[in-house]
Amino acid sequence: ENSADSEIFGVEGDFVWRATQNFTLYGAFSYNDTELKSVSAEVIELAPVGSSLPLVPKFQTYLRGRYETMVDWGFADTAYAQVSGSYASHSFSSLVAEVRERQSGYSIINASAGIRKNDWSVELFVDNMFDKRAELFINEQDDIRRITTNRPMTAGVKFSYKFVGY
C-alpha cells in the first residue's frame, strides 16, 4: 500500500588530504534531492506529490583532522590526536501522511587522543562532545510514538592489543 513513484538526484564524494607528514584531513559529503512523483495508494494516505522522501537528509557531511607523530617516550613510539564532526540536514520520518514528522538536522563532534607502541595502544575519547540528541528515526509502531536517538555523550578509555595470526 506504500505504492509510489519517486526520483532521487544526488552526488556524493570523499577525499583524503595529507596536508603535512603528520596531519591528515578526511572528508565526505552527500547531496540528495528527492521527490515523490506519483502516489497510487488507496487505503493509506501518503505524503503529497512533490514531497521529499523519508529518512533522506538533503545534505550530509563528515570531516576529520588527525595529527600523528613519532615519539620516543619509552612506553610509546606513536602519539595522535583527532577531532571529527558530522552534520545531517533535516529529514522526514515517514511516507505515510498521518505519521509524517520533520526530523531536525544535527551536528555531532567527537575527539580522541592516544598512544601506541608495537601491538599495544591506549586512547582517551569523547563521542558526542556536546551531548546532542539527534532524531534518527521517529515512528508510531503499535500506536506508541517512539523517537530513536543517537548515543549520549560518551567518554572513556580504550585499550587495544593486536594479535598476530600464525
PDB file of C-alpha atoms in Angstrom:
ATOM      1  CA  GLU A   1       0.000   0.000   0.000  1.00  0.00           C
ATOM      2  CA  ASN A   2       3.010   2.306   0.132  1.00  0.00           C
ATOM      3  CA  SER A   3       2.976   2.356  -3.641  1.00  0.00           C
ATOM      4  CA  ALA A   4       4.571   5.475  -5.042  1.00  0.00           C
ATOM      5  CA  ASP A   5       6.995   6.620  -7.713  1.00  0.00           C
ATOM      6  CA  SER A   6       9.901   8.850  -6.819  1.00  0.00           C
ATOM      7  CA  GLU A   7      13.092  10.375  -8.165  1.00  0.00           C
ATOM      8  CA  ILE A   8      16.407  10.866  -6.451  1.00  0.00           C
ATOM      9  CA  PHE A   9      19.120  13.063  -7.903  1.00  0.00           C
ATOM     10  CA  GLY A  10      22.300  13.328  -5.920  1.00  0.00           C
ATOM     11  CA  VAL A  11      26.022  13.471  -5.698  1.00  0.00           C
ATOM     12  CA  GLU A  12      28.487  12.211  -3.136  1.00  0.00           C
ATOM     13  CA  GLY A  13      32.190  12.386  -2.685  1.00  0.00           C
ATOM     14  CA  ASP A  14      35.050  11.952  -0.298  1.00  0.00           C
ATOM     15  CA  PHE A  15      38.670  12.972  -0.005  1.00  0.00           C
ATOM     16  CA  VAL A  16      41.845  12.387   1.963  1.00  0.00           C
ATOM     17  CA  TRP A  17      44.411  15.175   2.080  1.00  0.00           C
ATOM     18  CA  ARG A  18      47.747  14.652   3.737  1.00  0.00           C
ATOM     19  CA  ALA A  19      48.469  18.303   4.464  1.00  0.00           C
ATOM     20  CA  THR A  20      51.786  17.599   6.177  1.00  0.00           C
ATOM     21  CA  GLN A  21      53.743  14.495   7.081  1.00  0.00           C
ATOM     22  CA  ASN A  22      51.888  14.457  10.416  1.00  0.00           C
ATOM     23  CA  PHE A  23      48.452  15.945   9.661  1.00  0.00           C
ATOM     24  CA  THR A  24      45.746  14.344   7.516  1.00  0.00           C
ATOM     25  CA  LEU A  25      42.293  15.714   6.725  1.00  0.00           C
ATOM     26  CA  TYR A  26      39.486  13.312   5.767  1.00  0.00           C
ATOM     27  CA  GLY A  27      36.102  14.390   4.443  1.00  0.00           C
ATOM     28  CA  ALA A  28      32.923  13.149   2.805  1.00  0.00           C
ATOM     29  CA  PHE A  29      29.629  14.661   1.680  1.00  0.00           C
ATOM     30  CA  SER A  30      26.378  13.752   0.017  1.00  0.00           C
ATOM     31  CA  TYR A  31      23.608  15.819  -1.526  1.00  0.00           C
ATOM     32  CA  ASN A  32      20.280  14.142  -2.336  1.00  0.00           C
ATOM     33  CA  ASP A  33      17.326  15.880  -3.933  1.00  0.00           C
ATOM     34  CA  THR A  34      14.371  13.510  -3.554  1.00  0.00           C
ATOM     35  CA  GLU A  35      10.812  13.945  -4.763  1.00  0.00           C
ATOM     36  CA  LEU A  36       7.655  11.885  -4.619  1.00  0.00           C
ATOM     37  CA  LYS A  37       6.419  11.897  -8.228  1.00  0.00           C
ATOM     38  CA  SER A  38       3.119   9.979  -8.056  1.00  0.00           C
ATOM     39  CA  VAL A  39       1.030   8.118  -5.485  1.00  0.00           C
ATOM     40  CA  SER A  40      -1.286   5.177  -6.146  1.00  0.00           C
ATOM     41  CA  ALA A  41      -2.059   4.089  -2.562  1.00  0.00           C
ATOM     42  CA  GLU A  42      -5.769   3.692  -1.821  1.00  0.00           C
ATOM     43  CA  VAL A  43      -6.021   2.636   1.833  1.00  0.00           C
ATOM     44  CA  ILE A  44      -3.287   4.727   3.470  1.00  0.00           C
ATOM     45  CA  GLU A  45      -2.911   8.411   2.652  1.00  0.00           C
ATOM     46  CA  LEU A  46       0.672   9.104   1.627  1.00  0.00           C
ATOM     47  CA  ALA A  47       2.574  12.367   1.583  1.00  0.00           C
ATOM     48  CA  PRO A  48       1.545  14.632  -1.299  1.00  0.00           C
ATOM     49  CA  VAL A  49       3.260  14.505  -4.664  1.00  0.00           C
ATOM     50  CA  GLY A  50       6.313  16.770  -4.586  1.00  0.00           C
ATOM     51  CA  SER A  51       7.235  15.805  -1.002  1.00  0.00           C
ATOM     52  CA  SER A  52      10.724  14.688  -0.009  1.00  0.00           C
ATOM     53  CA  LEU A  53      11.276  11.002   0.619  1.00  0.00           C
ATOM     54  CA  PRO A  54      11.556   9.881   4.238  1.00  0.00           C
ATOM     55  CA  LEU A  55      14.830   9.324   6.108  1.00  0.00           C
ATOM     56  CA  VAL A  56      16.929  11.055   3.433  1.00  0.00           C
ATOM     57  CA  PRO A  57      18.622  14.276   4.565  1.00  0.00           C
ATOM     58  CA  LYS A  58      19.220  16.645   1.668  1.00  0.00           C
ATOM     59  CA  PHE A  59      22.809  17.272   2.806  1.00  0.00           C
ATOM     60  CA  GLN A  60      25.245  15.252   4.926  1.00  0.00           C
ATOM     61  CA  THR A  61      28.911  15.862   5.576  1.00  0.00           C
ATOM     62  CA  TYR A  62      31.779  14.489   7.646  1.00  0.00           C
ATOM     63  CA  LEU A  63      35.196  15.984   8.411  1.00  0.00           C
ATOM     64  CA  ARG A  64      38.072  14.592  10.485  1.00  0.00           C
ATOM     65  CA  GLY A  65      41.502  16.023  11.182  1.00  0.00           C
ATOM     66  CA  ARG A  66      44.194  13.709  12.573  1.00  0.00           C
ATOM     67  CA  TYR A  67      47.648  14.640  13.823  1.00  0.00           C
ATOM     68  CA  GLU A  68      50.033  11.705  14.331  1.00  0.00           C
ATOM     69  CA  THR A  69      53.703  11.791  15.237  1.00  0.00           C
ATOM     70  CA  MET A  70      56.532   9.506  16.266  1.00  0.00           C
ATOM     71  CA  VAL A  71      57.625   9.884  19.897  1.00  0.00           C
ATOM     72  CA  ASP A  72      60.410   8.387  21.991  1.00  0.00           C
ATOM     73  CA  TRP A  73      58.753   8.045  25.362  1.00  0.00           C
ATOM     74  CA  GLY A  74      59.894   4.518  26.214  1.00  0.00           C
ATOM     75  CA  PHE A  75      56.320   3.341  26.783  1.00  0.00           C
ATOM     76  CA  ALA A  76      55.108   4.732  23.408  1.00  0.00           C
ATOM     77  CA  ASP A  77      56.506   5.226  19.917  1.00  0.00           C
ATOM     78  CA  THR A  78      53.470   6.952  18.320  1.00  0.00           C
ATOM     79  CA  ALA A  79      51.047   9.602  19.613  1.00  0.00           C
ATOM     80  CA  TYR A  80      47.982  11.050  17.906  1.00  0.00           C
ATOM     81  CA  ALA A  81      45.015  13.358  18.382  1.00  0.00           C
ATOM     82  CA  GLN A  82      41.969  13.764  16.195  1.00  0.00           C
ATOM     83  CA  VAL A  83      38.710  15.682  16.031  1.00  0.00           C
ATOM     84  CA  SER A  84      35.784  14.751  13.799  1.00  0.00           C
ATOM     85  CA  GLY A  85      32.418  16.230  13.060  1.00  0.00           C
ATOM     86  CA  SER A  86      29.352  15.159  11.144  1.00  0.00           C
ATOM     87  CA  TYR A  87      26.274  17.042  10.011  1.00  0.00           C
ATOM     88  CA  ALA A  88      22.941  15.946   8.579  1.00  0.00           C
ATOM     89  CA  SER A  89      20.195  18.329   7.484  1.00  0.00           C
ATOM     90  CA  HIS A  90      16.561  17.676   8.429  1.00  0.00           C
ATOM     91  CA  SER A  91      14.621  14.740   7.015  1.00  0.00           C
ATOM     92  CA  PHE A  92      11.120  13.321   7.322  1.00  0.00           C
ATOM     93  CA  SER A  93      10.095  10.278   9.318  1.00  0.00           C
ATOM     94  CA  SER A  94       7.657   8.508   7.018  1.00  0.00           C
ATOM     95  CA  LEU A  95       5.929   8.422   3.663  1.00  0.00           C
ATOM     96  CA  VAL A  96       2.568   7.942   5.440  1.00  0.00           C
ATOM     97  CA  ALA A  97       0.931  11.390   5.777  1.00  0.00           C
ATOM     98  CA  GLU A  98      -0.718  10.789   9.172  1.00  0.00           C
ATOM     99  CA  VAL A  99       2.544   9.988  10.991  1.00  0.00           C
ATOM    100  CA  ARG A 100       4.977  12.007   8.859  1.00  0.00           C
ATOM    101  CA  GLU A 101       7.124  14.321  11.016  1.00  0.00           C
ATOM    102  CA  ARG A 102      10.045  16.605  10.311  1.00  0.00           C
ATOM    103  CA  GLN A 103      13.189  15.244  11.977  1.00  0.00           C
ATOM    104  CA  SER A 104      15.593  18.025  12.924  1.00  0.00           C
ATOM    105  CA  GLY A 105      19.053  18.281  11.433  1.00  0.00           C
ATOM    106  CA  TYR A 106      22.012  17.735  13.719  1.00  0.00           C
ATOM    107  CA  SER A 107      25.771  18.098  14.182  1.00  0.00           C
ATOM    108  CA  ILE A 108      27.936  15.734  16.229  1.00  0.00           C
ATOM    109  CA  ILE A 109      31.553  16.363  17.341  1.00  0.00           C
ATOM    110  CA  ASN A 110      33.963  13.636  18.556  1.00  0.00           C
ATOM    111  CA  ALA A 111      37.552  13.841  19.798  1.00  0.00           C
ATOM    112  CA  SER A 112      40.247  11.382  20.805  1.00  0.00           C
ATOM    113  CA  ALA A 113      43.940  11.168  21.637  1.00  0.00           C
ATOM    114  CA  GLY A 114      46.106   8.127  22.057  1.00  0.00           C
ATOM    115  CA  ILE A 115      49.483   6.487  22.139  1.00  0.00           C
ATOM    116  CA  ARG A 116      50.780   3.278  20.586  1.00  0.00           C
ATOM    117  CA  LYS A 117      53.785   1.015  20.971  1.00  0.00           C
ATOM    118  CA  ASN A 118      54.189  -2.118  18.866  1.00  0.00           C
ATOM    119  CA  ASP A 119      50.901  -4.050  19.193  1.00  0.00           C
ATOM    120  CA  TRP A 120      49.566  -2.105  22.217  1.00  0.00           C
ATOM    121  CA  SER A 121      47.581   1.127  22.215  1.00  0.00           C
ATOM    122  CA  VAL A 122      45.569   3.252  24.627  1.00  0.00           C
ATOM    123  CA  GLU A 123      43.141   6.006  23.666  1.00  0.00           C
ATOM    124  CA  LEU A 124      41.120   8.623  25.524  1.00  0.00           C
ATOM    125  CA  PHE A 125      37.917   9.593  23.689  1.00  0.00           C
ATOM    126  CA  VAL A 126      34.807  11.723  23.909  1.00  0.00           C
ATOM    127  CA  ASP A 127      31.995  10.928  21.469  1.00  0.00           C
ATOM    128  CA  ASN A 128      29.128  13.404  21.008  1.00  0.00           C
ATOM    129  CA  MET A 129      31.037  16.077  22.944  1.00  0.00           C
ATOM    130  CA  PHE A 130      28.094  18.492  23.199  1.00  0.00           C
ATOM    131  CA  ASP A 131      25.553  15.773  24.073  1.00  0.00           C
ATOM    132  CA  LYS A 132      23.356  16.461  21.020  1.00  0.00           C
ATOM    133  CA  ARG A 133      20.273  14.244  20.819  1.00  0.00           C
ATOM    134  CA  ALA A 134      19.796  13.661  17.121  1.00  0.00           C
ATOM    135  CA  GLU A 135      16.403  12.385  15.948  1.00  0.00           C
ATOM    136  CA  LEU A 136      17.453   9.412  13.817  1.00  0.00           C
ATOM    137  CA  PHE A 137      14.028   7.788  13.429  1.00  0.00           C
ATOM    138  CA  ILE A 138      10.503   8.696  14.562  1.00  0.00           C
ATOM    139  CA  ASN A 139       7.819   6.016  14.289  1.00  0.00           C
ATOM    140  CA  GLU A 140       4.447   5.047  15.703  1.00  0.00           C
ATOM    141  CA  GLN A 141       4.720   1.276  15.976  1.00  0.00           C
ATOM    142  CA  ASP A 142       1.775  -0.210  17.962  1.00  0.00           C
ATOM    143  CA  ASP A 143       0.290   3.319  18.218  1.00  0.00           C
ATOM    144  CA  ILE A 144       3.100   4.430  20.531  1.00  0.00           C
ATOM    145  CA  ARG A 145       5.204   7.373  19.344  1.00  0.00           C
ATOM    146  CA  ARG A 146       8.900   6.484  19.563  1.00  0.00           C
ATOM    147  CA  ILE A 147      11.984   8.547  18.792  1.00  0.00           C
ATOM    148  CA  THR A 148      15.261   6.751  18.199  1.00  0.00           C
ATOM    149  CA  THR A 149      18.223   8.969  19.037  1.00  0.00           C
ATOM    150  CA  ASN A 150      21.967   8.641  18.851  1.00  0.00           C
ATOM    151  CA  ARG A 151      24.066   7.779  21.896  1.00  0.00           C
ATOM    152  CA  PRO A 152      24.504  10.497  24.514  1.00  0.00           C
ATOM    153  CA  MET A 153      27.923  11.985  25.268  1.00  0.00           C
ATOM    154  CA  THR A 154      30.242   9.076  25.964  1.00  0.00           C
ATOM    155  CA  ALA A 155      33.775   9.392  27.308  1.00  0.00           C
ATOM    156  CA  GLY A 156      36.211   6.658  28.085  1.00  0.00           C
ATOM    157  CA  VAL A 157      39.492   4.885  27.657  1.00  0.00           C
ATOM    158  CA  LYS A 158      40.141   2.172  25.060  1.00  0.00           C
ATOM    159  CA  PHE A 159      42.915  -0.360  25.459  1.00  0.00           C
ATOM    160  CA  SER A 160      43.881  -2.463  22.423  1.00  0.00           C
ATOM    161  CA  TYR A 161      46.259  -5.267  21.577  1.00  0.00           C
ATOM    162  CA  LYS A 162      46.748  -6.639  18.060  1.00  0.00           C
ATOM    163  CA  PHE A 163      47.177 -10.389  17.977  1.00  0.00           C
ATOM    164  CA  VAL A 164      49.314 -11.528  15.072  1.00  0.00           C
ATOM    165  CA  GLY A 165      47.910 -14.606  13.301  1.00  0.00           C
ATOM    166  CA  TYR A 166      50.014 -17.694  12.677  1.00  0.00           C
TER     167      TYR A 166
END
